């Protein structure tokens, strides 16, 4: 007696099992990318905006969090600076109490903060981390802050001084040339008058 042949199963199930790992491998990794400046320099007693922008694969929602931390220059333990989830949560204690304000806009992928009244003890590294579930992994932005007593000259300042000096030198040369021609003309006119008088 012949056995009944088994009914063929859905072909898409086999295809899914076969191609599933390849499709997942090609799918973009769910990770938040952070963009910050590598270093900042500011004058003691002034304020500074620490810029932190991010990109995420998931739509921005109420679960998005922004965490700012600080690592002192002496390599001490990390300290909390600021937290955001739906609204800003400034610190109630610590060195940054009443000195940090939210200056970002998560709908524009901006998680920046402002630190007021900088002090030499603020020298160190600030970190910015953004999580937007399911994008919860990714890079952490770092900004090395140097608080100085006086602004040091940068390459741009030196370039500005060089250009300004060159312009000033050109103006002086033009003035000297004009004055030389003026006095030469005056001498020629005086000589001409003397000749005419003798004649």
Tab-separated table of C-alpha atoms in Angstrom:
chain	number	residue	atom	x	y	z
A	1	UNK	CA	0.000	0.000	0.000
A	2	UNK	CA	1.378	3.378	-0.955
A	3	UNK	CA	1.849	5.952	1.851
A	4	UNK	CA	0.199	9.318	1.263
A	5	UNK	CA	2.693	11.937	0.209
A	6	UNK	CA	3.252	14.741	2.728
A	7	UNK	CA	1.817	18.105	1.813
A	8	UNK	CA	4.445	20.624	0.812
A	9	UNK	CA	5.001	23.326	3.507
A	10	UNK	CA	4.951	27.028	2.763
A	11	UNK	CA	8.013	27.953	0.768
A	12	UNK	CA	8.352	31.366	2.467
A	13	UNK	CA	9.115	29.731	5.828
A	14	UNK	CA	12.201	28.034	4.427
A	15	UNK	CA	13.271	31.197	2.662
A	16	UNK	CA	12.892	33.232	5.853
A	17	UNK	CA	14.926	30.723	7.854
A	18	UNK	CA	17.600	30.732	5.185
A	19	UNK	CA	17.787	34.483	4.523
A	20	UNK	CA	16.939	35.773	8.019
A	21	UNK	CA	20.535	36.027	9.335
A	22	UNK	CA	21.703	37.735	6.125
A	23	UNK	CA	18.889	40.308	6.318
A	24	UNK	CA	19.674	41.063	9.965
A	25	UNK	CA	23.354	41.444	9.148
A	26	UNK	CA	22.555	44.080	6.515
A	27	UNK	CA	20.159	45.998	8.814
A	28	UNK	CA	21.782	49.174	10.248
A	29	UNK	CA	22.975	48.829	13.812
A	30	UNK	CA	20.769	50.589	16.342
A	31	UNK	CA	23.282	52.986	17.820
A	32	UNK	CA	23.324	56.678	18.669
A	33	UNK	CA	26.218	58.676	17.219
A	34	UNK	CA	27.444	61.670	19.228
A	35	UNK	CA	29.247	64.683	17.764
A	36	UNK	CA	31.205	67.121	19.975
A	37	UNK	CA	34.242	69.335	19.743
A	38	UNK	CA	37.346	67.615	21.047
A	39	UNK	CA	38.503	70.510	23.205
A	40	UNK	CA	37.450	73.932	24.428
A	41	UNK	CA	39.282	76.775	26.163
A	42	UNK	CA	37.513	79.441	28.190
A	43	UNK	CA	38.406	82.311	30.467
A	44	UNK	CA	37.990	81.988	34.214
A	45	UNK	CA	34.690	83.526	35.364
A	46	UNK	CA	33.015	83.392	31.945
A	47	UNK	CA	30.343	81.052	30.580
A	48	UNK	CA	30.640	78.377	27.905
A	49	UNK	CA	28.236	76.402	25.729
A	50	UNK	CA	29.252	72.766	25.445
A	51	UNK	CA	27.847	71.651	22.110
A	52	UNK	CA	26.646	68.066	21.720
A	53	UNK	CA	24.660	66.881	18.698
A	54	UNK	CA	23.523	63.352	17.906
A	55	UNK	CA	22.058	61.127	15.210
A	56	UNK	CA	19.741	58.170	15.844
A	57	UNK	CA	17.973	55.558	13.707
A	58	UNK	CA	14.862	55.495	15.889
A	59	UNK	CA	12.217	58.241	15.985
A	60	UNK	CA	12.799	60.630	18.860
A	61	UNK	CA	10.358	59.866	21.650
A	62	UNK	CA	9.717	60.550	25.339
A	63	UNK	CA	12.138	57.803	26.384
A	64	UNK	CA	15.148	59.682	24.978
A	65	UNK	CA	17.646	60.588	27.709
A	66	UNK	CA	20.657	62.899	27.777
A	67	UNK	CA	23.309	62.423	30.448
A	68	UNK	CA	26.214	64.810	31.026
A	69	UNK	CA	29.070	63.760	33.319
A	70	UNK	CA	32.382	65.295	34.356
A	71	UNK	CA	35.770	63.669	34.989
A	72	UNK	CA	38.197	65.989	36.849
A	73	UNK	CA	41.676	66.635	35.548
A	74	UNK	CA	43.156	64.695	38.464
A	75	UNK	CA	41.482	61.527	37.104
A	76	UNK	CA	39.019	61.371	40.001
A	77	UNK	CA	35.685	59.585	39.767
A	78	UNK	CA	33.016	60.817	37.348
A	79	UNK	CA	30.523	63.360	38.645
A	80	UNK	CA	26.986	64.050	37.409
A	81	UNK	CA	26.494	67.364	35.631
A	82	UNK	CA	23.042	67.280	34.036
A	83	UNK	CA	20.200	64.946	33.051
A	84	UNK	CA	17.371	65.333	30.529
A	85	UNK	CA	14.327	63.165	29.847
A	86	UNK	CA	11.320	65.016	28.505
A	87	UNK	CA	12.478	68.022	30.507
A	88	UNK	CA	15.715	69.268	32.082
A	89	UNK	CA	16.722	67.956	35.511
A	90	UNK	CA	19.452	70.253	36.913
A	91	UNK	CA	21.544	69.047	39.824
A	92	UNK	CA	20.423	69.829	43.357
A	93	UNK	CA	23.873	69.202	44.863
A	94	UNK	CA	27.513	69.149	43.816
A	95	UNK	CA	29.939	71.560	42.185
A	96	UNK	CA	27.618	72.234	39.223
A	97	UNK	CA	24.502	73.062	41.265
A	98	UNK	CA	22.802	76.202	39.839
A	99	UNK	CA	25.587	76.531	37.257
A	100	UNK	CA	24.288	74.408	34.366
A	101	UNK	CA	21.319	75.131	32.096
A	102	UNK	CA	19.824	73.204	29.191
A	103	UNK	CA	20.518	74.821	25.803
A	104	UNK	CA	19.561	71.978	23.496
A	105	UNK	CA	16.605	70.931	21.372
A	106	UNK	CA	16.160	67.167	21.012
A	107	UNK	CA	13.898	67.629	17.974
A	108	UNK	CA	16.871	69.265	16.256
A	109	UNK	CA	19.219	66.536	17.565
A	110	UNK	CA	20.891	69.010	19.914
A	111	UNK	CA	21.796	68.070	23.506
A	112	UNK	CA	23.946	71.076	24.414
A	113	UNK	CA	24.297	72.708	27.828
A	114	UNK	CA	25.696	75.997	29.168
A	115	UNK	CA	28.031	76.122	32.157
A	116	UNK	CA	28.067	79.443	34.012
A	117	UNK	CA	30.832	81.141	35.988
A	118	UNK	CA	33.680	78.825	35.062
A	119	UNK	CA	36.311	78.008	37.678
A	120	UNK	CA	39.780	76.447	37.507
A	121	UNK	CA	38.317	73.368	39.221
A	122	UNK	CA	36.192	72.837	36.072
A	123	UNK	CA	39.299	71.700	34.180
A	124	UNK	CA	38.643	68.185	32.963
A	125	UNK	CA	36.606	66.123	30.526
A	126	UNK	CA	32.859	66.478	30.045
A	127	UNK	CA	30.982	63.562	28.481
A	128	UNK	CA	27.657	63.635	26.651
A	129	UNK	CA	25.634	60.437	26.236
A	130	UNK	CA	22.283	60.101	24.466
A	131	UNK	CA	20.019	57.044	24.592
A	132	UNK	CA	16.913	56.751	22.424
A	133	UNK	CA	15.402	53.275	22.930
A	134	UNK	CA	15.874	50.949	21.168
A	135	UNK	CA	19.043	52.904	20.253
A	136	UNK	CA	20.769	52.604	23.608
A	137	UNK	CA	24.348	51.910	22.570
A	138	UNK	CA	26.785	54.010	20.618
A	139	UNK	CA	29.516	56.566	21.059
A	140	UNK	CA	29.966	58.907	24.005
A	141	UNK	CA	30.991	62.461	23.168
A	142	UNK	CA	33.939	63.931	25.057
A	143	UNK	CA	34.934	67.585	25.454
A	144	UNK	CA	38.192	68.476	27.183
A	145	UNK	CA	37.739	71.853	28.881
A	146	UNK	CA	40.641	74.106	29.894
A	147	UNK	CA	39.791	77.084	32.103
A	148	UNK	CA	42.560	79.688	31.840
A	149	UNK	CA	43.289	82.980	33.606
A	150	UNK	CA	44.025	84.802	30.353
A	151	UNK	CA	43.342	83.977	26.738
A	152	UNK	CA	46.368	82.547	24.977
A	153	UNK	CA	47.133	83.568	21.427
A	154	UNK	CA	46.080	80.969	18.905
A	155	UNK	CA	47.237	80.574	15.315
A	156	UNK	CA	44.292	82.694	14.176
A	157	UNK	CA	45.371	85.512	16.498
A	158	UNK	CA	48.931	85.353	15.175
A	159	UNK	CA	47.626	85.415	11.609
A	160	UNK	CA	45.419	88.425	12.391
A	161	UNK	CA	48.383	90.258	13.942
A	162	UNK	CA	50.560	89.453	10.915
A	163	UNK	CA	47.912	90.694	8.448
A	164	UNK	CA	47.284	93.819	10.529
A	165	UNK	CA	51.006	94.573	10.713
A	166	UNK	CA	51.397	94.138	6.954
A	167	UNK	CA	48.463	96.493	6.286
A	168	UNK	CA	49.875	99.093	8.684
A	169	UNK	CA	53.282	98.858	6.970
A	170	UNK	CA	51.696	99.344	3.541
A	171	UNK	CA	49.805	102.423	4.759
A	172	UNK	CA	53.010	103.909	6.212
A	173	UNK	CA	54.871	103.290	2.925
A	174	UNK	CA	52.096	104.960	0.930
A	175	UNK	CA	52.171	107.989	3.256
A	176	UNK	CA	55.968	108.231	2.959
A	177	UNK	CA	55.813	108.049	-0.857
A	178	UNK	CA	53.093	110.722	-1.016
A	179	UNK	CA	55.018	113.043	1.310
A	180	UNK	CA	58.254	112.548	-0.666
A	181	UNK	CA	56.513	113.463	-3.923
A	182	UNK	CA	54.845	116.445	-2.271
A	183	UNK	CA	58.132	117.870	-0.943
A	184	UNK	CA	59.933	117.144	-4.230
A	185	UNK	CA	57.255	119.072	-6.111
A	186	UNK	CA	57.544	121.937	-3.617
A	187	UNK	CA	61.339	122.063	-4.110
A	188	UNK	CA	60.912	122.041	-7.887
A	189	UNK	CA	58.381	124.868	-7.694
A	190	UNK	CA	60.701	126.863	-5.405
A	191	UNK	CA	63.639	126.292	-7.757
A	192	UNK	CA	61.543	127.414	-10.710
A	193	UNK	CA	60.504	130.585	-8.860
A	194	UNK	CA	64.161	131.365	-8.003
A	195	UNK	CA	65.229	130.938	-11.637
A	196	UNK	CA	62.414	133.143	-12.847
A	197	UNK	CA	63.314	135.789	-10.248
A	198	UNK	CA	66.985	135.820	-11.333
A	199	UNK	CA	65.918	136.198	-14.933
